[in-house]
Amino acid sequence: MKIYADNAATTKLSANALRAMMPYLEEQYGNPSSLNSEGQRAKEAIEGAREKIASLIGAYPREITFTSGGSEADNQAILSAARAGEKAGKKHIVSTAIEHHAVLHTLKKLEKEGFSVTLLDPHENGIVRVPELEAALTPDTCLVTVMTANNEIGTVQPIREIGEICRAKKIPFHTDAVQAVGHLPIDVGADRVDMLSASAHKFHGPKGTGFLYARRGIPLTNLIEGGAQERGRRAGTENVAGIVGMAAALEESAARMPEVAPRLAELRDRLIRGLSEIPHSVLNGDPVKRLPGNVNFCFEGIEGESLLLLLDDRGISASSGSACTSGSLDPSHVLLAIGRVHDVAHGSLRLTLGEDTTTAEVDAIVTAVKEVVAHLRGFSPVWRDLAEGKSKFIL
Ligand SMILES: Cc1ncc(COP(=O)(O)O)c(C=O)c1O
């Protein structure tokens, strides 16, 4: 038995996306910047993909810049707003402590350049407090960047409320929507979003392809200098097949969302109910305002890494925290920010379901996690101390 429950790390390439890509990897391999007919066909394919993606998020085609993925889009959005802010004499940025490292590390870099950054801690349920965000804004604020949905605990933020506040104060608003695009409805106009990052491999598109939406009038700074591709906003020969595959994958995900999202949410809630039966455990993040496929738990008295490896032995692919932090011994910054203490944060497990997940698989995951947690607790000195009353249970 093999169960893939790590869809927040990456998703399987859809057959439709692969089919759409193949001609651009085989016979139609022209360079979109070439004036010959092969090049022009490649250019048409890119522009078709741009139109498709723009219409799926409520944008104009000219507002879409293709990138190598979510990290690049995040970097470009934040650095662009910072450079524009600098020109206007504004050097303050508001964000949250639970952003992806593509955002947090870019903000760190800007701090070293003299920017001041306010990182808001969310509620214990992982949702940002909007009044706190509003109170953090100053006349010096040149950017607010808040993710649409969290990659670890799946919480969905009140993006529209934040967008409205920022628009009223004329502060540019960026959202890292890498985990949301293809899974939740996105409308950049209604949400008052000025910049939005997305990544194809999170919605059954190919890896190494993403896009940055930047509203008309929002200036973008190049991260990569060179040719005039992407209207001078991103140099380098375009990943034609990747871009075409991304558009096909997004179109398919958007079309299937009304059917997939409620089914996934049902499976998610079934998994949450099953894992909640494990004593001294806690669900991380809001039980309702979360991505349809995201489940994240902490189990007291065990190490998340051991849990992962034993589940992998049983054919279940899961994750502890985000894929980028797995393998490091630091507990997840997201779990710490929602108030989990180090010992508890270490015992975390993220299971992210996909549209192929079945009820039988969810039940098999519940059985396996129950058995593996009990097994690990059986020889955990931390658990023994807790069970013998030498230390106090936190959960
Ligand atoms: C919320 C979030 N932002 C950004 C990224 C980075 O995206 P990419 O892998 O396309 O660079 C990820 C990937 O895990 C993510 O989950």
PDB file of C-alpha atoms in Angstrom, residues 13-295:
ATOM      1  CA  LEU A  13       1.479  16.461 -12.517  1.00  0.00           C
ATOM      2  CA  SER A  14      -1.966  16.211 -14.103  1.00  0.00           C
ATOM      3  CA  ALA A  15      -2.292  14.147 -17.273  1.00  0.00           C
ATOM      4  CA  ASN A  16      -3.922  17.114 -19.029  1.00  0.00           C
ATOM      5  CA  ALA A  17      -1.056  19.431 -18.081  1.00  0.00           C
ATOM      6  CA  LEU A  18       1.490  16.903 -19.345  1.00  0.00           C
ATOM      7  CA  ARG A  19      -0.441  16.486 -22.599  1.00  0.00           C
ATOM      8  CA  ALA A  20      -0.550  20.265 -23.076  1.00  0.00           C
ATOM      9  CA  MET A  21       3.203  20.505 -22.451  1.00  0.00           C
ATOM     10  CA  MET A  22       4.412  17.721 -24.724  1.00  0.00           C
ATOM     11  CA  PRO A  23       4.260  19.561 -28.072  1.00  0.00           C
ATOM     12  CA  TYR A  24       6.484  22.311 -26.626  1.00  0.00           C
ATOM     13  CA  LEU A  25       9.060  19.764 -25.474  1.00  0.00           C
ATOM     14  CA  GLU A  26       9.019  17.861 -28.758  1.00  0.00           C
ATOM     15  CA  GLU A  27       8.317  19.461 -32.129  1.00  0.00           C
ATOM     16  CA  GLN A  28       7.405  23.067 -31.135  1.00  0.00           C
ATOM     17  CA  TYR A  29      10.656  23.950 -29.426  1.00  0.00           C
ATOM     18  CA  GLY A  30      11.063  27.475 -30.817  1.00  0.00           C
ATOM     19  CA  ASN A  31      12.394  30.374 -28.746  1.00  0.00           C
ATOM     20  CA  PRO A  32       9.537  32.845 -28.082  1.00  0.00           C
ATOM     21  CA  SER A  33      11.924  35.737 -28.752  1.00  0.00           C
ATOM     22  CA  SER A  34      12.730  34.450 -32.268  1.00  0.00           C
ATOM     23  CA  LEU A  35      10.935  36.036 -35.188  1.00  0.00           C
ATOM     24  CA  ASN A  36      10.759  32.753 -37.129  1.00  0.00           C
ATOM     25  CA  SER A  37       7.544  30.765 -37.229  1.00  0.00           C
ATOM     26  CA  GLU A  38       8.634  28.259 -34.539  1.00  0.00           C
ATOM     27  CA  GLY A  39       9.393  31.159 -32.216  1.00  0.00           C
ATOM     28  CA  GLN A  40       6.106  32.859 -32.955  1.00  0.00           C
ATOM     29  CA  ARG A  41       4.178  29.676 -32.171  1.00  0.00           C
ATOM     30  CA  ALA A  42       5.956  29.441 -28.823  1.00  0.00           C
ATOM     31  CA  LYS A  43       5.159  33.097 -28.144  1.00  0.00           C
ATOM     32  CA  GLU A  44       1.486  32.513 -28.977  1.00  0.00           C
ATOM     33  CA  ALA A  45       1.435  29.586 -26.556  1.00  0.00           C
ATOM     34  CA  ILE A  46       2.844  31.748 -23.756  1.00  0.00           C
ATOM     35  CA  GLU A  47       0.408  34.559 -24.426  1.00  0.00           C
ATOM     36  CA  GLY A  48      -2.487  32.095 -24.517  1.00  0.00           C
ATOM     37  CA  ALA A  49      -1.401  30.755 -21.136  1.00  0.00           C
ATOM     38  CA  ARG A  50      -1.133  34.287 -19.762  1.00  0.00           C
ATOM     39  CA  GLU A  51      -4.690  35.090 -20.858  1.00  0.00           C
ATOM     40  CA  LYS A  52      -6.010  31.870 -19.359  1.00  0.00           C
ATOM     41  CA  ILE A  53      -4.282  32.387 -16.000  1.00  0.00           C
ATOM     42  CA  ALA A  54      -5.284  36.064 -15.833  1.00  0.00           C
ATOM     43  CA  SER A  55      -8.952  35.258 -16.452  1.00  0.00           C
ATOM     44  CA  LEU A  56      -8.896  32.528 -13.770  1.00  0.00           C
ATOM     45  CA  ILE A  57      -7.802  34.975 -11.035  1.00  0.00           C
ATOM     46  CA  GLY A  58      -9.686  38.061 -12.226  1.00  0.00           C
ATOM     47  CA  ALA A  59      -6.636  39.861 -13.650  1.00  0.00           C
ATOM     48  CA  TYR A  60      -5.579  41.371 -16.981  1.00  0.00           C
ATOM     49  CA  PRO A  61      -2.987  39.392 -18.978  1.00  0.00           C
ATOM     50  CA  ARG A  62      -0.466  42.249 -18.735  1.00  0.00           C
ATOM     51  CA  GLU A  63      -0.560  41.921 -14.942  1.00  0.00           C
ATOM     52  CA  ILE A  64       0.910  38.385 -15.027  1.00  0.00           C
ATOM     53  CA  THR A  65       4.700  37.860 -14.988  1.00  0.00           C
ATOM     54  CA  PHE A  66       5.967  34.295 -15.322  1.00  0.00           C
ATOM     55  CA  THR A  67       8.609  33.220 -12.809  1.00  0.00           C
ATOM     56  CA  SER A  68      10.475  30.061 -11.796  1.00  0.00           C
ATOM     57  CA  GLY A  69       7.988  29.452  -8.979  1.00  0.00           C
ATOM     58  CA  GLY A  70       6.607  30.778  -5.720  1.00  0.00           C
ATOM     59  CA  SER A  71       9.928  31.709  -4.122  1.00  0.00           C
ATOM     60  CA  GLU A  72      10.952  33.935  -7.015  1.00  0.00           C
ATOM     61  CA  ALA A  73       7.525  35.572  -7.154  1.00  0.00           C
ATOM     62  CA  ASP A  74       7.659  36.297  -3.396  1.00  0.00           C
ATOM     63  CA  ASN A  75      11.170  37.738  -3.670  1.00  0.00           C
ATOM     64  CA  GLN A  76      10.261  39.926  -6.635  1.00  0.00           C
ATOM     65  CA  ALA A  77       7.044  41.230  -5.075  1.00  0.00           C
ATOM     66  CA  ILE A  78       8.673  42.175  -1.778  1.00  0.00           C
ATOM     67  CA  LEU A  79      11.848  43.647  -3.233  1.00  0.00           C
ATOM     68  CA  SER A  80       9.829  45.656  -5.782  1.00  0.00           C
ATOM     69  CA  ALA A  81       7.656  47.198  -3.054  1.00  0.00           C
ATOM     70  CA  ALA A  82      10.750  47.892  -0.962  1.00  0.00           C
ATOM     71  CA  ARG A  83      12.527  49.679  -3.814  1.00  0.00           C
ATOM     72  CA  ALA A  84       9.419  51.753  -4.564  1.00  0.00           C
ATOM     73  CA  GLY A  85       9.059  52.490  -0.836  1.00  0.00           C
ATOM     74  CA  GLU A  86      12.668  53.603  -0.583  1.00  0.00           C
ATOM     75  CA  LYS A  87      12.142  56.076  -3.422  1.00  0.00           C
ATOM     76  CA  ALA A  88       9.184  57.540  -1.531  1.00  0.00           C
ATOM     77  CA  GLY A  89      11.164  57.621   1.737  1.00  0.00           C
ATOM     78  CA  LYS A  90       9.143  54.752   3.307  1.00  0.00           C
ATOM     79  CA  LYS A  91      10.964  51.821   4.873  1.00  0.00           C
ATOM     80  CA  HIS A  92       8.500  49.874   7.036  1.00  0.00           C
ATOM     81  CA  ILE A  93       6.935  46.523   6.163  1.00  0.00           C
ATOM     82  CA  VAL A  94       4.170  44.616   7.960  1.00  0.00           C
ATOM     83  CA  SER A  95       3.954  40.831   7.705  1.00  0.00           C
ATOM     84  CA  THR A  96       3.301  37.796   9.905  1.00  0.00           C
ATOM     85  CA  ALA A  97       5.508  35.400  11.833  1.00  0.00           C
ATOM     86  CA  ILE A  98       4.019  32.418   9.979  1.00  0.00           C
ATOM     87  CA  GLU A  99       5.019  33.315   6.409  1.00  0.00           C
ATOM     88  CA  HIS A 100       7.023  30.949   4.210  1.00  0.00           C
ATOM     89  CA  HIS A 101      10.808  31.378   4.358  1.00  0.00           C
ATOM     90  CA  ALA A 102      10.741  32.849   0.815  1.00  0.00           C
ATOM     91  CA  VAL A 103       9.017  35.835   2.450  1.00  0.00           C
ATOM     92  CA  LEU A 104      10.700  35.812   5.867  1.00  0.00           C
ATOM     93  CA  HIS A 105      14.257  35.548   4.504  1.00  0.00           C
ATOM     94  CA  THR A 106      13.621  38.345   1.993  1.00  0.00           C
ATOM     95  CA  LEU A 107      12.349  40.518   4.842  1.00  0.00           C
ATOM     96  CA  LYS A 108      15.482  39.666   6.886  1.00  0.00           C
ATOM     97  CA  LYS A 109      17.627  40.811   3.974  1.00  0.00           C
ATOM     98  CA  LEU A 110      15.740  44.118   3.869  1.00  0.00           C
ATOM     99  CA  GLU A 111      16.162  44.571   7.626  1.00  0.00           C
ATOM    100  CA  LYS A 112      19.917  44.394   7.092  1.00  0.00           C
ATOM    101  CA  GLU A 113      19.482  47.224   4.560  1.00  0.00           C
ATOM    102  CA  GLY A 114      17.773  49.396   7.172  1.00  0.00           C
ATOM    103  CA  PHE A 115      14.094  48.536   6.671  1.00  0.00           C
ATOM    104  CA  SER A 116      12.020  47.949   9.789  1.00  0.00           C
ATOM    105  CA  VAL A 117       9.750  44.913   9.719  1.00  0.00           C
ATOM    106  CA  THR A 118       6.782  44.236  11.997  1.00  0.00           C
ATOM    107  CA  LEU A 119       5.973  40.505  12.160  1.00  0.00           C
ATOM    108  CA  LEU A 120       2.561  39.917  13.662  1.00  0.00           C
ATOM    109  CA  ASP A 121       1.890  36.803  15.725  1.00  0.00           C
ATOM    110  CA  PRO A 122      -1.429  35.197  14.805  1.00  0.00           C
ATOM    111  CA  HIS A 123      -4.096  33.954  17.206  1.00  0.00           C
ATOM    112  CA  GLU A 124      -3.508  30.491  18.663  1.00  0.00           C
ATOM    113  CA  ASN A 125      -5.738  29.216  15.817  1.00  0.00           C
ATOM    114  CA  GLY A 126      -3.233  30.585  13.274  1.00  0.00           C
ATOM    115  CA  ILE A 127      -5.382  33.463  12.019  1.00  0.00           C
ATOM    116  CA  VAL A 128      -4.004  37.000  11.864  1.00  0.00           C
ATOM    117  CA  ARG A 129      -5.739  39.594  14.063  1.00  0.00           C
ATOM    118  CA  VAL A 130      -6.873  42.264  11.608  1.00  0.00           C
ATOM    119  CA  PRO A 131      -7.133  45.113  14.204  1.00  0.00           C
ATOM    120  CA  GLU A 132      -3.524  44.407  15.215  1.00  0.00           C
ATOM    121  CA  LEU A 133      -2.462  44.553  11.599  1.00  0.00           C
ATOM    122  CA  GLU A 134      -4.270  47.844  11.126  1.00  0.00           C
ATOM    123  CA  ALA A 135      -2.663  49.261  14.272  1.00  0.00           C
ATOM    124  CA  ALA A 136       0.790  48.287  12.991  1.00  0.00           C
ATOM    125  CA  LEU A 137       0.466  50.429   9.848  1.00  0.00           C
ATOM    126  CA  THR A 138       2.312  53.747   9.916  1.00  0.00           C
ATOM    127  CA  PRO A 139       2.810  56.574   7.394  1.00  0.00           C
ATOM    128  CA  ASP A 140       6.200  54.888   6.751  1.00  0.00           C
ATOM    129  CA  THR A 141       4.672  51.507   5.731  1.00  0.00           C
ATOM    130  CA  CYS A 142       5.494  50.647   2.120  1.00  0.00           C
ATOM    131  CA  LEU A 143       4.178  47.052   2.036  1.00  0.00           C
ATOM    132  CA  VAL A 144       1.878  44.612   3.782  1.00  0.00           C
ATOM    133  CA  THR A 145       2.581  40.976   2.918  1.00  0.00           C
ATOM    134  CA  VAL A 146       0.301  38.283   4.379  1.00  0.00           C
ATOM    135  CA  MET A 147      -0.050  34.779   2.964  1.00  0.00           C
ATOM    136  CA  THR A 148      -3.486  33.625   1.760  1.00  0.00           C
ATOM    137  CA  ALA A 149      -3.116  30.146   3.282  1.00  0.00           C
ATOM    138  CA  ASN A 150      -0.396  28.695   5.460  1.00  0.00           C
ATOM    139  CA  ASN A 151       1.706  25.836   4.086  1.00  0.00           C
ATOM    140  CA  GLU A 152       2.063  24.049   7.446  1.00  0.00           C
ATOM    141  CA  ILE A 153      -1.188  24.459   9.353  1.00  0.00           C
ATOM    142  CA  GLY A 154      -3.413  25.336   6.379  1.00  0.00           C
ATOM    143  CA  THR A 155      -5.073  28.356   7.991  1.00  0.00           C
ATOM    144  CA  VAL A 156      -6.773  30.748   5.588  1.00  0.00           C
ATOM    145  CA  GLN A 157      -6.271  34.440   6.360  1.00  0.00           C
ATOM    146  CA  PRO A 158      -8.879  37.244   6.045  1.00  0.00           C
ATOM    147  CA  ILE A 159      -7.265  38.488   2.849  1.00  0.00           C
ATOM    148  CA  ARG A 160     -10.188  40.611   1.649  1.00  0.00           C
ATOM    149  CA  GLU A 161     -10.414  42.498   4.960  1.00  0.00           C
ATOM    150  CA  ILE A 162      -6.674  43.137   4.921  1.00  0.00           C
ATOM    151  CA  GLY A 163      -6.824  44.150   1.247  1.00  0.00           C
ATOM    152  CA  GLU A 164      -9.569  46.670   1.941  1.00  0.00           C
ATOM    153  CA  ILE A 165      -7.624  48.273   4.781  1.00  0.00           C
ATOM    154  CA  CYS A 166      -4.471  48.523   2.681  1.00  0.00           C
ATOM    155  CA  ARG A 167      -6.332  49.914  -0.344  1.00  0.00           C
ATOM    156  CA  ALA A 168      -7.979  52.583   1.829  1.00  0.00           C
ATOM    157  CA  LYS A 169      -4.567  53.606   3.147  1.00  0.00           C
ATOM    158  CA  LYS A 170      -2.907  53.305  -0.291  1.00  0.00           C
ATOM    159  CA  ILE A 171      -0.388  50.752   1.006  1.00  0.00           C
ATOM    160  CA  PRO A 172       0.602  48.020  -1.488  1.00  0.00           C
ATOM    161  CA  PHE A 173      -0.643  44.572  -0.405  1.00  0.00           C
ATOM    162  CA  HIS A 174       1.084  41.346  -1.447  1.00  0.00           C
ATOM    163  CA  THR A 175      -0.192  37.874  -0.701  1.00  0.00           C
ATOM    164  CA  ASP A 176       1.737  34.621  -1.019  1.00  0.00           C
ATOM    165  CA  ALA A 177      -1.083  32.502  -2.414  1.00  0.00           C
ATOM    166  CA  VAL A 178       1.121  29.517  -3.298  1.00  0.00           C
ATOM    167  CA  GLN A 179      -0.952  27.113  -1.184  1.00  0.00           C
ATOM    168  CA  ALA A 180      -4.286  28.656  -2.142  1.00  0.00           C
ATOM    169  CA  VAL A 181      -4.216  29.034  -5.930  1.00  0.00           C
ATOM    170  CA  GLY A 182      -5.998  26.051  -7.494  1.00  0.00           C
ATOM    171  CA  HIS A 183      -7.528  25.106  -4.124  1.00  0.00           C
ATOM    172  CA  LEU A 184      -9.555  28.174  -3.104  1.00  0.00           C
ATOM    173  CA  PRO A 185     -11.366  30.675  -5.351  1.00  0.00           C
ATOM    174  CA  ILE A 186      -9.093  33.649  -6.101  1.00  0.00           C
ATOM    175  CA  ASP A 187     -10.274  37.051  -7.279  1.00  0.00           C
ATOM    176  CA  VAL A 188      -7.560  39.670  -7.065  1.00  0.00           C
ATOM    177  CA  GLY A 189     -10.003  42.503  -7.795  1.00  0.00           C
ATOM    178  CA  ALA A 190     -12.540  41.635  -5.114  1.00  0.00           C
ATOM    179  CA  ASP A 191      -9.785  40.840  -2.602  1.00  0.00           C
ATOM    180  CA  ARG A 192      -8.061  44.201  -3.235  1.00  0.00           C
ATOM    181  CA  VAL A 193      -4.757  42.415  -3.775  1.00  0.00           C
ATOM    182  CA  ASP A 194      -1.944  44.381  -5.449  1.00  0.00           C
ATOM    183  CA  MET A 195       0.514  41.485  -5.849  1.00  0.00           C
ATOM    184  CA  LEU A 196       0.030  37.725  -5.614  1.00  0.00           C
ATOM    185  CA  SER A 197       2.489  34.820  -5.868  1.00  0.00           C
ATOM    186  CA  ALA A 198       1.635  31.356  -7.183  1.00  0.00           C
ATOM    187  CA  SER A 199       3.468  28.141  -8.009  1.00  0.00           C
ATOM    188  CA  ALA A 200       2.350  25.538 -10.556  1.00  0.00           C
ATOM    189  CA  HIS A 201       3.561  22.410  -8.744  1.00  0.00           C
ATOM    190  CA  LYS A 202       1.117  23.019  -5.889  1.00  0.00           C
ATOM    191  CA  PHE A 203      -1.879  22.609  -8.220  1.00  0.00           C
ATOM    192  CA  HIS A 204      -0.822  19.660 -10.400  1.00  0.00           C
ATOM    193  CA  GLY A 205       1.337  21.730 -12.735  1.00  0.00           C
ATOM    194  CA  PRO A 206       5.066  21.248 -13.365  1.00  0.00           C
ATOM    195  CA  LYS A 207       7.815  22.214 -10.899  1.00  0.00           C
ATOM    196  CA  GLY A 208       9.970  25.266 -11.557  1.00  0.00           C
ATOM    197  CA  THR A 209       7.125  27.406 -12.918  1.00  0.00           C
ATOM    198  CA  GLY A 210       5.042  30.074 -11.232  1.00  0.00           C
ATOM    199  CA  PHE A 211       3.725  33.569 -11.684  1.00  0.00           C
ATOM    200  CA  LEU A 212       3.542  36.935 -10.024  1.00  0.00           C
ATOM    201  CA  TYR A 213       0.394  39.016 -10.435  1.00  0.00           C
ATOM    202  CA  ALA A 214       1.091  42.734 -10.072  1.00  0.00           C
ATOM    203  CA  ARG A 215      -1.804  45.138 -10.484  1.00  0.00           C
ATOM    204  CA  ARG A 216      -1.531  47.785 -13.200  1.00  0.00           C
ATOM    205  CA  GLY A 217       0.589  50.664 -11.927  1.00  0.00           C
ATOM    206  CA  ILE A 218       2.505  48.574  -9.371  1.00  0.00           C
ATOM    207  CA  PRO A 219       6.171  48.881 -10.395  1.00  0.00           C
ATOM    208  CA  LEU A 220       8.235  45.684 -10.542  1.00  0.00           C
ATOM    209  CA  THR A 221      11.996  45.549 -10.030  1.00  0.00           C
ATOM    210  CA  ASN A 222      13.916  42.872 -11.962  1.00  0.00           C
ATOM    211  CA  LEU A 223      15.643  40.157 -10.004  1.00  0.00           C
ATOM    212  CA  ILE A 224      17.250  38.810 -13.181  1.00  0.00           C
ATOM    213  CA  GLU A 225      18.845  41.166 -15.690  1.00  0.00           C
ATOM    214  CA  GLY A 226      19.298  40.313 -19.350  1.00  0.00           C
ATOM    215  CA  GLY A 227      16.858  40.162 -22.246  1.00  0.00           C
ATOM    216  CA  ALA A 228      13.541  41.942 -22.563  1.00  0.00           C
ATOM    217  CA  GLN A 229      11.342  38.906 -21.868  1.00  0.00           C
ATOM    218  CA  GLU A 230       8.205  39.423 -19.780  1.00  0.00           C
ATOM    219  CA  ARG A 231       8.085  43.071 -20.911  1.00  0.00           C
ATOM    220  CA  GLY A 232      11.442  43.687 -19.299  1.00  0.00           C
ATOM    221  CA  ARG A 233      10.333  42.482 -15.871  1.00  0.00           C
ATOM    222  CA  ARG A 234      12.039  39.078 -15.877  1.00  0.00           C
ATOM    223  CA  ALA A 235      14.918  38.264 -18.204  1.00  0.00           C
ATOM    224  CA  GLY A 236      15.644  34.765 -19.492  1.00  0.00           C
ATOM    225  CA  THR A 237      14.205  32.488 -22.172  1.00  0.00           C
ATOM    226  CA  GLU A 238      10.768  31.459 -21.007  1.00  0.00           C
ATOM    227  CA  ASN A 239       9.947  27.951 -19.786  1.00  0.00           C
ATOM    228  CA  VAL A 240       7.394  27.530 -22.577  1.00  0.00           C
ATOM    229  CA  ALA A 241       6.258  23.985 -21.775  1.00  0.00           C
ATOM    230  CA  GLY A 242       6.130  24.778 -18.039  1.00  0.00           C
ATOM    231  CA  ILE A 243       4.014  27.880 -18.595  1.00  0.00           C
ATOM    232  CA  VAL A 244       1.600  26.038 -20.897  1.00  0.00           C
ATOM    233  CA  GLY A 245       1.374  23.164 -18.381  1.00  0.00           C
ATOM    234  CA  MET A 246       0.730  25.589 -15.528  1.00  0.00           C
ATOM    235  CA  ALA A 247      -2.169  27.233 -17.382  1.00  0.00           C
ATOM    236  CA  ALA A 248      -3.702  23.840 -18.226  1.00  0.00           C
ATOM    237  CA  ALA A 249      -3.331  22.672 -14.608  1.00  0.00           C
ATOM    238  CA  LEU A 250      -4.892  25.841 -13.198  1.00  0.00           C
ATOM    239  CA  GLU A 251      -7.806  25.667 -15.615  1.00  0.00           C
ATOM    240  CA  GLU A 252      -8.440  22.060 -14.594  1.00  0.00           C
ATOM    241  CA  SER A 253      -8.099  22.746 -10.850  1.00  0.00           C
ATOM    242  CA  ALA A 254     -10.463  25.720 -11.059  1.00  0.00           C
ATOM    243  CA  ALA A 255     -13.040  23.697 -12.994  1.00  0.00           C
ATOM    244  CA  ARG A 256     -12.860  20.797 -10.539  1.00  0.00           C
ATOM    245  CA  MET A 257     -12.758  22.920  -7.362  1.00  0.00           C
ATOM    246  CA  PRO A 258     -16.535  22.957  -6.676  1.00  0.00           C
ATOM    247  CA  GLU A 259     -16.518  19.147  -6.629  1.00  0.00           C
ATOM    248  CA  VAL A 260     -13.041  18.478  -5.131  1.00  0.00           C
ATOM    249  CA  ALA A 261     -12.955  21.030  -2.291  1.00  0.00           C
ATOM    250  CA  PRO A 262     -16.035  19.806  -0.349  1.00  0.00           C
ATOM    251  CA  ARG A 263     -15.019  16.153  -0.810  1.00  0.00           C
ATOM    252  CA  LEU A 264     -11.514  16.894   0.457  1.00  0.00           C
ATOM    253  CA  ALA A 265     -12.859  18.894   3.407  1.00  0.00           C
ATOM    254  CA  GLU A 266     -14.985  15.886   4.383  1.00  0.00           C
ATOM    255  CA  LEU A 267     -11.957  13.581   4.267  1.00  0.00           C
ATOM    256  CA  ARG A 268      -9.905  16.132   6.189  1.00  0.00           C
ATOM    257  CA  ASP A 269     -12.530  16.305   8.942  1.00  0.00           C
ATOM    258  CA  ARG A 270     -12.730  12.508   9.093  1.00  0.00           C
ATOM    259  CA  LEU A 271      -8.942  12.394   9.537  1.00  0.00           C
ATOM    260  CA  ILE A 272      -9.073  15.113  12.206  1.00  0.00           C
ATOM    261  CA  ARG A 273     -11.770  13.202  14.115  1.00  0.00           C
ATOM    262  CA  GLY A 274      -9.731   9.991  13.964  1.00  0.00           C
ATOM    263  CA  LEU A 275      -6.444  11.536  15.091  1.00  0.00           C
ATOM    264  CA  SER A 276      -8.166  13.535  17.870  1.00  0.00           C
ATOM    265  CA  GLU A 277      -8.804  10.175  19.579  1.00  0.00           C
ATOM    266  CA  ILE A 278      -5.070   9.914  20.307  1.00  0.00           C
ATOM    267  CA  PRO A 279      -4.553  11.065  23.902  1.00  0.00           C
ATOM    268  CA  HIS A 280      -2.396  14.139  24.519  1.00  0.00           C
ATOM    269  CA  SER A 281      -2.650  15.387  20.964  1.00  0.00           C
ATOM    270  CA  VAL A 282      -3.794  18.692  19.472  1.00  0.00           C
ATOM    271  CA  LEU A 283      -4.912  19.931  16.059  1.00  0.00           C
ATOM    272  CA  ASN A 284      -2.791  22.860  14.906  1.00  0.00           C
ATOM    273  CA  GLY A 285      -4.612  25.704  13.188  1.00  0.00           C
ATOM    274  CA  ASP A 286      -8.252  26.613  12.909  1.00  0.00           C
ATOM    275  CA  PRO A 287     -10.632  23.618  12.549  1.00  0.00           C
ATOM    276  CA  VAL A 288     -12.778  25.396   9.945  1.00  0.00           C
ATOM    277  CA  LYS A 289     -10.795  28.224   8.320  1.00  0.00           C
ATOM    278  CA  ARG A 290      -8.227  25.880   6.818  1.00  0.00           C
ATOM    279  CA  LEU A 291      -7.337  24.470   3.404  1.00  0.00           C
ATOM    280  CA  PRO A 292      -9.627  21.605   2.394  1.00  0.00           C
ATOM    281  CA  GLY A 293      -6.826  19.007   2.427  1.00  0.00           C
ATOM    282  CA  ASN A 294      -4.697  20.135   5.398  1.00  0.00           C
ATOM    283  CA  VAL A 295      -4.357  18.276   8.708  1.00  0.00           C
TER     284      VAL A 295
END
